[in-house]
CSV table of C-alpha atoms and ligand atoms in Angstrom, one decimal:
chain,number,residue,atom,x,y,z
A,1,UNK,CA,0.0,0.0,0.0
A,2,UNK,CA,1.4,3.4,-0.9
A,3,UNK,CA,0.4,5.7,2.0
A,4,UNK,CA,-0.8,9.2,1.4
A,5,UNK,CA,1.6,10.7,3.9
A,6,UNK,CA,4.6,9.5,5.9
A,7,UNK,CA,5.9,11.9,8.5
A,8,UNK,CA,9.3,13.3,7.6
A,9,UNK,CA,12.3,11.6,9.3
A,10,UNK,CA,15.9,12.5,8.4
A,11,UNK,CA,17.8,10.3,10.8
A,12,UNK,CA,19.1,12.8,13.3
A,13,UNK,CA,15.9,13.3,15.3
A,14,UNK,CA,16.6,10.6,17.9
A,15,UNK,CA,20.1,12.0,18.6
A,16,UNK,CA,18.7,15.5,19.1
A,17,UNK,CA,15.9,14.3,21.3
A,18,UNK,CA,18.5,12.4,23.4
A,19,UNK,CA,20.5,15.5,23.6
A,20,UNK,CA,17.5,17.5,24.9
A,21,UNK,CA,16.9,14.8,27.5
A,22,UNK,CA,20.6,14.8,28.6
A,23,UNK,CA,20.6,18.6,28.8
A,24,UNK,CA,17.9,18.0,31.4
A,25,UNK,CA,15.8,20.6,29.7
A,26,UNK,CA,12.7,19.2,28.2
A,27,UNK,CA,10.2,22.1,28.8
A,28,UNK,CA,9.9,24.9,26.3
A,29,UNK,CA,12.4,27.6,25.1
A,30,UNK,CA,15.6,25.7,25.5
A,31,UNK,CA,18.5,25.2,23.1
A,32,UNK,CA,16.5,23.5,20.3
A,33,UNK,CA,13.6,25.9,20.3
A,34,UNK,CA,16.1,28.8,20.1
A,35,UNK,CA,17.8,27.1,17.2
A,36,UNK,CA,14.5,26.6,15.4
A,37,UNK,CA,13.5,30.2,16.0
A,38,UNK,CA,16.8,31.5,14.6
A,39,UNK,CA,16.6,29.2,11.6
A,40,UNK,CA,13.1,30.5,10.8
A,41,UNK,CA,14.2,34.1,11.2
A,42,UNK,CA,17.2,33.6,8.9
A,43,UNK,CA,15.2,31.7,6.3
A,44,UNK,CA,12.2,34.0,6.1
A,45,UNK,CA,13.9,37.3,7.0
A,46,UNK,CA,11.3,37.9,9.7
A,47,UNK,CA,12.3,40.0,12.7
A,48,UNK,CA,11.0,37.4,15.1
A,49,UNK,CA,9.9,33.8,15.0
A,50,UNK,CA,8.4,31.9,17.9
A,51,UNK,CA,7.8,28.2,17.9
A,52,UNK,CA,4.3,27.3,19.1
A,53,UNK,CA,2.4,24.2,20.0
A,54,UNK,CA,0.5,24.3,16.6
A,55,UNK,CA,-0.4,26.5,13.7
A,56,UNK,CA,-3.9,26.7,15.2
A,57,UNK,CA,-2.3,28.1,18.4
A,58,UNK,CA,-0.1,30.5,16.4
A,59,UNK,CA,-3.2,31.8,14.8
A,60,UNK,CA,-5.0,32.1,18.1
A,61,UNK,CA,-2.0,34.0,19.4
A,62,UNK,CA,-2.2,36.3,16.4
A,63,UNK,CA,-5.9,36.8,17.0
A,64,UNK,CA,-5.2,37.9,20.6
A,65,UNK,CA,-2.4,40.2,19.5
A,66,UNK,CA,-4.5,41.7,16.8
A,67,UNK,CA,-7.1,42.4,19.5
A,68,UNK,CA,-9.9,40.6,17.7
A,69,UNK,CA,-13.2,41.1,19.7
A,70,UNK,CA,-16.8,39.9,19.7
A,71,UNK,CA,-18.6,41.5,16.8
A,72,UNK,CA,-15.6,41.8,14.6
A,73,UNK,CA,-15.5,40.3,11.1
A,74,UNK,CA,-12.5,38.5,9.6
A,75,UNK,CA,-12.3,37.8,5.9
A,76,UNK,CA,-11.0,34.4,4.8
A,77,UNK,CA,-11.6,31.7,2.2
A,78,UNK,CA,-14.2,29.0,3.0
A,79,UNK,CA,-11.9,26.5,1.3
A,80,UNK,CA,-9.5,26.0,4.2
A,81,UNK,CA,-8.9,24.1,7.4
A,82,UNK,CA,-11.1,24.8,10.4
A,83,UNK,CA,-8.3,26.4,12.4
A,84,UNK,CA,-8.2,29.4,10.1
A,85,UNK,CA,-11.7,30.3,11.3
A,86,UNK,CA,-11.6,28.8,14.8
A,87,UNK,CA,-8.8,31.1,16.0
A,88,UNK,CA,-11.0,34.2,15.4
A,89,UNK,CA,-14.4,32.6,16.3
A,90,UNK,CA,-12.9,31.8,19.7
A,91,UNK,CA,-12.5,35.5,20.3
A,92,UNK,CA,-16.1,36.1,19.4
A,93,UNK,CA,-15.5,37.3,15.8
A,94,UNK,CA,-17.4,36.0,12.8
A,95,UNK,CA,-15.9,34.6,9.6
A,96,UNK,CA,-16.7,36.2,6.3
A,97,UNK,CA,-16.0,33.8,3.6
A,98,UNK,CA,-14.9,34.9,0.1
A,99,UNK,CA,-14.8,32.7,-3.0
A,100,UNK,CA,-11.6,31.2,-4.3
A,101,UNK,CA,-9.8,31.4,-7.6
A,102,UNK,CA,-10.2,28.1,-9.5
A,103,UNK,CA,-6.6,28.1,-10.7
A,104,UNK,CA,-4.7,28.3,-7.4
A,105,UNK,CA,-7.6,27.5,-5.0
A,106,UNK,CA,-6.6,30.6,-3.0
A,107,UNK,CA,-8.9,33.5,-1.9
A,108,UNK,CA,-9.9,35.6,-5.0
A,109,UNK,CA,-8.1,38.9,-4.2
A,110,UNK,CA,-10.5,40.7,-6.5
A,111,UNK,CA,-13.6,39.8,-4.3
A,112,UNK,CA,-12.1,40.8,-1.0
A,113,UNK,CA,-13.0,44.5,-1.2
A,114,UNK,CA,-16.7,43.8,-1.6
A,115,UNK,CA,-16.7,41.8,1.6
A,116,UNK,CA,-15.3,44.7,3.7
A,117,UNK,CA,-17.8,46.3,6.2
A,118,UNK,CA,-17.2,48.7,9.0
A,119,UNK,CA,-16.9,45.6,11.3
A,120,UNK,CA,-14.0,44.1,9.3
A,121,UNK,CA,-10.8,43.9,11.3
A,122,UNK,CA,-8.6,41.5,9.4
A,123,UNK,CA,-7.9,39.5,6.3
A,124,UNK,CA,-6.6,36.0,6.6
A,125,UNK,CA,-5.1,34.8,3.3
A,126,UNK,CA,-4.4,31.0,3.2
A,127,UNK,CA,-1.6,30.0,1.0
A,128,UNK,CA,-3.0,26.7,-0.3
A,129,UNK,CA,-0.6,24.0,-1.3
A,130,UNK,CA,2.3,26.4,-0.5
A,131,UNK,CA,1.4,28.6,-3.4
A,132,UNK,CA,1.1,32.3,-2.5
A,133,UNK,CA,-2.1,34.4,-2.5
A,134,UNK,CA,-1.9,37.7,-4.4
A,135,UNK,CA,-0.2,39.6,-1.6
A,136,UNK,CA,0.3,42.9,-3.4
A,137,UNK,CA,-3.4,43.3,-3.9
A,138,UNK,CA,-4.3,42.0,-0.4
A,139,UNK,CA,-1.8,44.4,1.3
A,140,UNK,CA,-3.2,47.2,-0.7
A,141,UNK,CA,-6.8,46.6,0.4
A,142,UNK,CA,-5.6,46.1,4.0
A,143,UNK,CA,-3.8,49.5,3.8
A,144,UNK,CA,-6.9,51.2,2.3
A,145,UNK,CA,-9.3,50.0,5.1
A,146,UNK,CA,-6.8,49.8,7.9
A,147,UNK,CA,-7.1,46.1,8.3
A,148,UNK,CA,-4.7,43.6,9.9
A,149,UNK,CA,-3.3,40.8,7.7
A,150,UNK,CA,-2.7,37.4,9.4
A,151,UNK,CA,-1.3,34.9,7.0
A,152,UNK,CA,-2.3,31.2,7.3
A,153,UNK,CA,1.0,30.0,5.9
A,154,UNK,CA,0.5,26.5,7.5
A,155,UNK,CA,1.5,25.0,4.2
A,156,UNK,CA,3.9,27.7,3.1
A,157,UNK,CA,7.3,27.2,4.6
A,158,UNK,CA,10.1,27.8,2.0
A,159,UNK,CA,7.6,29.4,-0.4
A,160,UNK,CA,7.9,32.9,-1.7
A,161,UNK,CA,5.9,35.6,-3.4
A,162,UNK,CA,8.0,37.9,-5.7
A,163,UNK,CA,11.1,36.6,-3.8
A,164,UNK,CA,9.7,37.3,-0.3
A,165,UNK,CA,8.9,34.5,2.2
A,166,UNK,CA,5.3,33.7,2.9
A,167,UNK,CA,4.3,34.6,6.4
A,168,UNK,CA,6.3,37.9,6.3
A,169,UNK,CA,3.8,40.1,4.5
A,170,UNK,CA,1.1,40.6,7.2
A,171,UNK,CA,1.5,41.6,10.8
A,172,UNK,CA,1.6,37.9,11.6
A,173,UNK,CA,2.4,34.7,9.8
A,174,UNK,CA,1.5,31.2,11.0
A,175,UNK,CA,3.3,28.0,10.1
A,176,UNK,CA,2.4,24.4,10.9
A,177,UNK,CA,4.8,21.6,11.7
A,178,UNK,CA,2.1,19.0,12.0
A,179,UNK,CA,3.1,15.5,10.8
A,180,UNK,CA,1.4,16.1,7.5
A,181,UNK,CA,3.5,19.2,6.7
A,182,UNK,CA,6.8,19.5,4.9
A,183,UNK,CA,8.8,19.7,8.1
A,184,UNK,CA,7.4,18.3,11.3
A,185,UNK,CA,7.6,18.1,15.1
A,186,UNK,CA,4.5,15.9,15.5
A,187,UNK,CA,2.3,18.7,16.6
A,188,UNK,CA,3.7,22.2,16.4
A,189,UNK,CA,3.9,25.5,14.6
A,190,UNK,CA,5.4,29.0,14.6
A,191,UNK,CA,4.4,32.6,14.6
A,192,UNK,CA,6.2,35.2,12.6
A,193,UNK,CA,6.0,38.7,13.8
A,194,UNK,CA,6.6,41.6,11.4
A,195,UNK,CA,6.5,44.6,13.6
A,196,UNK,CA,8.9,45.3,16.4
A,197,UNK,CA,6.2,46.7,18.7
A,198,UNK,CA,4.3,43.3,18.7
A,199,UNK,CA,7.3,41.2,19.8
A,200,UNK,CA,7.2,41.7,23.5
A,201,UNK,CA,3.4,41.2,23.7
A,202,UNK,CA,3.7,38.0,21.7
A,203,UNK,CA,6.3,36.7,24.1
A,204,UNK,CA,4.0,37.6,27.0
A,205,UNK,CA,0.8,36.0,25.6
A,206,UNK,CA,2.7,32.9,24.6
A,207,UNK,CA,4.1,32.5,28.2
A,208,UNK,CA,0.8,32.6,30.2
A,209,UNK,CA,0.7,36.4,30.3
A,210,UNK,CA,4.1,36.7,32.0
A,211,UNK,CA,7.3,38.5,31.2
A,212,UNK,CA,9.3,35.3,31.6
A,213,UNK,CA,11.1,35.7,28.3
A,214,UNK,CA,12.5,39.1,29.4
A,215,UNK,CA,13.5,37.5,32.7
A,216,UNK,CA,15.5,34.8,31.0
A,217,UNK,CA,17.3,37.4,28.9
A,218,UNK,CA,18.3,39.0,32.2
A,219,UNK,CA,16.4,42.2,31.4
A,220,UNK,CA,14.4,42.1,34.6
A,221,UNK,CA,15.2,40.4,37.9
A,222,UNK,CA,11.9,38.7,38.6
A,223,UNK,CA,9.0,37.7,36.4
A,224,UNK,CA,5.4,38.4,36.9
A,225,UNK,CA,1.9,38.2,35.5
A,226,UNK,CA,1.5,41.3,33.3
A,227,UNK,CA,-1.3,40.5,30.8
A,228,UNK,CA,-3.8,37.9,29.6
A,229,UNK,CA,-2.2,34.9,28.0
A,230,UNK,CA,-2.0,31.2,27.5
A,231,UNK,CA,0.6,28.4,27.1
A,232,UNK,CA,1.7,28.3,23.5
A,233,UNK,CA,5.3,27.1,23.8
A,234,UNK,CA,6.2,23.5,22.7
A,235,UNK,CA,8.4,21.1,24.6
A,236,UNK,CA,12.1,20.9,23.7
A,237,UNK,CA,11.5,17.2,22.7
A,238,UNK,CA,9.3,18.4,19.8
A,239,UNK,CA,11.7,21.2,18.9
A,240,UNK,CA,14.6,18.7,18.8
A,241,UNK,CA,12.7,16.6,16.3
A,242,UNK,CA,12.0,19.7,14.2
A,243,UNK,CA,15.5,21.0,14.2
A,244,UNK,CA,16.7,17.8,12.5
A,245,UNK,CA,14.4,18.5,9.7
A,246,UNK,CA,15.2,22.2,9.4
A,247,UNK,CA,18.9,21.4,9.1
A,248,UNK,CA,18.0,19.3,6.0
A,249,UNK,CA,15.3,21.7,4.7
A,250,UNK,CA,16.9,22.0,1.3
A,251,UNK,CA,17.2,18.3,0.8
A,252,UNK,CA,13.6,17.6,2.0
A,253,UNK,CA,12.3,20.3,-0.4
A,254,UNK,CA,14.4,19.0,-3.3
A,255,UNK,CA,13.1,15.5,-2.8
A,256,UNK,CA,9.5,16.7,-2.7
A,257,UNK,CA,10.0,19.0,-5.7
A,258,UNK,CA,11.4,16.1,-7.7
A,259,UNK,CA,8.3,14.1,-7.0
A,260,UNK,CA,6.0,17.0,-7.7
A,261,UNK,CA,7.8,17.6,-11.1
A,262,UNK,CA,7.6,13.9,-11.9
A,263,UNK,CA,3.9,13.9,-11.3
A,264,UNK,CA,3.4,17.0,-13.4
A,265,UNK,CA,5.4,15.7,-16.4
A,266,UNK,CA,3.8,12.3,-16.1
A,267,UNK,CA,0.2,13.7,-16.1
A,268,UNK,CA,0.6,16.6,-18.5
A,269,UNK,CA,-0.7,14.5,-21.4
A,270,UNK,CA,-4.0,13.9,-19.6
A,271,UNK,CA,-4.2,17.7,-18.9
A,272,UNK,CA,-3.5,18.5,-22.5
A,273,UNK,CA,-6.2,16.0,-23.6
A,274,UNK,CA,-8.7,17.9,-21.3
A,275,UNK,CA,-9.3,15.0,-19.0
A,276,UNK,CA,-7.9,16.4,-15.8
A,277,UNK,CA,-6.6,19.7,-14.4
A,278,UNK,CA,-3.2,20.2,-12.7
A,279,UNK,CA,-2.0,22.7,-10.2
A,280,UNK,CA,-1.2,26.2,-11.5
A,281,UNK,CA,1.9,28.1,-10.1
A,282,UNK,CA,1.9,31.8,-11.0
A,283,UNK,CA,5.3,32.8,-12.4
A,284,UNK,CA,6.1,35.2,-9.6
A,285,UNK,CA,5.4,32.5,-6.9
A,286,UNK,CA,7.9,29.9,-5.8
A,287,UNK,CA,6.3,26.9,-4.2
A,288,UNK,CA,7.5,24.2,-1.8
A,289,UNK,CA,5.9,21.1,-3.3
A,290,UNK,CA,3.7,20.8,-0.3
A,291,UNK,CA,0.9,19.1,-2.3
A,292,UNK,CA,0.3,17.5,-5.6
A,293,UNK,CA,-3.4,17.5,-6.6
A,294,UNK,CA,-5.4,16.8,-9.7
A,295,UNK,CA,-8.9,17.9,-10.5
A,296,UNK,CA,-11.3,15.3,-11.9
A,297,UNK,CA,-14.4,16.3,-13.9
A,298,UNK,CA,-16.8,16.2,-11.0
A,299,UNK,CA,-17.5,14.7,-7.6
A,300,UNK,CA,-18.7,11.3,-9.1
A,301,UNK,CA,-15.6,10.9,-11.2
A,302,UNK,CA,-13.4,11.8,-8.3
A,303,UNK,CA,-15.0,9.2,-6.0
A,304,UNK,CA,-14.4,6.6,-8.7
A,305,UNK,CA,-10.8,7.6,-9.1
A,306,UNK,CA,-10.1,7.4,-5.4
A,307,UNK,CA,-11.7,3.9,-5.2
A,308,UNK,CA,-9.8,2.8,-8.3
A,309,UNK,CA,-6.5,4.0,-6.8
A,310,UNK,CA,-7.3,2.3,-3.5
A,311,UNK,CA,-8.0,-1.0,-5.3
A,312,UNK,CA,-4.5,-0.6,-6.7
A,313,UNK,CA,-3.0,0.0,-3.2
A,314,UNK,CA,-2.7,3.8,-3.6
A,315,UNK,CA,-4.2,6.0,-0.9
A,316,UNK,CA,-5.3,9.3,-2.4
A,317,UNK,CA,-7.5,11.8,-0.5
A,318,UNK,CA,-9.8,14.7,-1.1
A,319,UNK,CA,-9.4,17.9,0.9
A,320,UNK,CA,-11.5,20.5,2.7
A,321,UNK,CA,-15.2,20.5,2.9
A,322,UNK,CA,-16.0,24.2,2.6
A,323,UNK,CA,-16.4,25.8,6.0
A,324,UNK,CA,-19.5,27.8,5.1
A,325,UNK,CA,-21.4,24.6,4.6
A,326,UNK,CA,-20.3,23.0,7.9
A,327,UNK,CA,-22.6,23.3,11.0
A,328,UNK,CA,-20.1,25.6,12.8
A,329,UNK,CA,-19.6,27.6,9.6
A,330,UNK,CA,-23.4,28.3,9.4
A,331,UNK,CA,-23.3,29.4,13.0
A,332,UNK,CA,-20.2,31.5,13.0
A,333,UNK,CA,-19.8,32.8,9.5
A,334,UNK,CA,-21.4,33.9,6.3
A,335,UNK,CA,-20.5,33.8,2.7
A,336,UNK,CA,-19.9,37.1,1.0
A,337,UNK,CA,-21.1,37.1,-2.7
A,338,UNK,CA,-21.5,34.0,-4.7
A,339,UNK,CA,-20.0,30.6,-4.2
A,340,UNK,CA,-19.0,30.2,-7.8
A,341,UNK,CA,-15.9,28.0,-7.3
A,342,UNK,CA,-15.5,27.0,-3.6
A,343,UNK,CA,-17.9,24.1,-3.6
A,344,UNK,CA,-17.5,23.1,-7.2
A,345,UNK,CA,-13.7,23.0,-7.2
A,346,UNK,CA,-13.4,21.4,-3.8
A,347,UNK,CA,-15.5,18.5,-5.0
A,348,UNK,CA,-13.2,17.8,-7.9
A,349,UNK,CA,-9.8,18.0,-6.2
A,350,UNK,CA,-7.9,14.8,-5.2
A,351,UNK,CA,-4.4,14.8,-3.6
A,352,UNK,CA,-1.9,12.2,-4.6
A,353,UNK,CA,0.7,10.7,-2.2
A,354,UNK,CA,3.6,13.1,-1.6
A,355,UNK,CA,6.1,12.8,1.2
A,356,UNK,CA,9.9,13.0,1.8
A,357,UNK,CA,11.2,9.6,0.7
A,358,UNK,CA,8.5,8.6,-1.7
A,359,UNK,CA,10.3,6.6,-4.4
A,360,UNK,CA,10.5,7.4,-8.0
A,361,UNK,CA,9.2,4.0,-9.0
A,362,UNK,CA,6.2,4.6,-6.7
A,363,UNK,CA,5.4,7.9,-8.3
A,364,UNK,CA,5.8,6.2,-11.7
A,365,UNK,CA,3.3,3.5,-10.6
A,366,UNK,CA,0.8,6.1,-9.4
A,367,UNK,CA,1.1,8.1,-12.6
A,368,UNK,CA,0.5,4.8,-14.5
A,369,UNK,CA,-2.6,4.0,-12.6
A,370,UNK,CA,-4.1,7.5,-13.0
A,371,UNK,CA,-3.5,7.1,-16.7
A,372,UNK,CA,-5.1,3.7,-16.7
A,373,UNK,CA,-8.2,5.1,-15.0
A,374,UNK,CA,-8.6,7.7,-17.7
A,375,UNK,CA,-7.8,5.4,-20.6
B,401,LIG,C1,-2.4,22.2,8.8
B,401,LIG,C2,-3.1,23.4,8.7
B,401,LIG,C3,-3.5,24.2,9.8
B,401,LIG,C4,-3.4,23.6,11.2
B,401,LIG,O1,-2.2,23.4,11.6
B,401,LIG,P1,-1.9,22.7,13.0
B,401,LIG,O2,-0.4,22.8,13.2
B,401,LIG,O3,-2.3,21.3,12.9
B,401,LIG,O4,-2.7,23.4,14.0
B,401,LIG,C5,-4.2,25.4,9.6
B,401,LIG,N1,-4.4,25.9,8.4
B,401,LIG,C6,-4.0,25.2,7.3
B,401,LIG,C7,-4.3,25.8,5.9
B,401,LIG,C8,-3.4,23.9,7.4
B,401,LIG,O5,-3.1,23.3,6.3
């Protein structure tokens, strides 16, 4: 059976976890967390990166820092993971869903302005499959209406828009290191902070509302409760696992990219024949091979394809059920404008196995079976 995902493992994880244990420092913000934070800052050019317990938590942290309140509205796509909405709904805000572009599956930047009301506080672009949203246009609208931008870059590590790292455009950027993402720590994530003035508050909220980070830097001689907060820092054991992956980030990305390109070349004939659609990468976007998907003609054809692949020992999966049609989506959100593509395109999309270490002959086998299905 070819699995859909296998968590990334480079070989150095156990050694680093052992080191963390031997350091007798297994709670948060030790040596490995610091190394991961620096790596993220160097890689993205962000002023500050903080590891968190998940991308969901990074987004919650961002929502607290952005002072999202009951009654506020937050603009986002409906075609996304629940966490994108949850983080804001938890603060009492409602989600305003905007349709996606069928080519990238990202929020349609040209429909955002029509969704802005006097209650709108933030825009949350989701960089689907590690392919950037149209950030120039989104930042322009945010500037015009004085809105915060919080990027759900859960899938976007190593990706860029016009040469700039995803997660660094808005006030806050959120990464995920869940086991299904390119680099992993089991459960975990990171928050990127763009503006100097938000760094200290971020450290406080992440550390139960205390100024403990300042204390550890020797800037104050005792720490205390200074604001509301929670516990968003991961254990060193998780950070040690992640650091082993970050060190080999280029190798992991190259391996994934080879598979992605292999799929694309192998399935291009079916695309040209009009049988399926393949991912679209705008020329000014550099992606990270987070995902390889194809689009079948419709829901029925997709179900048959998934079953056919399963009969042939290949696990392929569909993705998000649009949030606006989910029970909580109906309660906590509304769709702005017409759902022209969100539902239709989400019903056609199927993701093929893609993970670090997937072998070339396996990719070849999968390509062969997709072709066989469409023959
Ligand atoms: C994975 C993912 C998340 C959630 O990440 P966690 O680290 O599991 O909390 C949020 N948004 C998107 C778009 C994701 O793909």
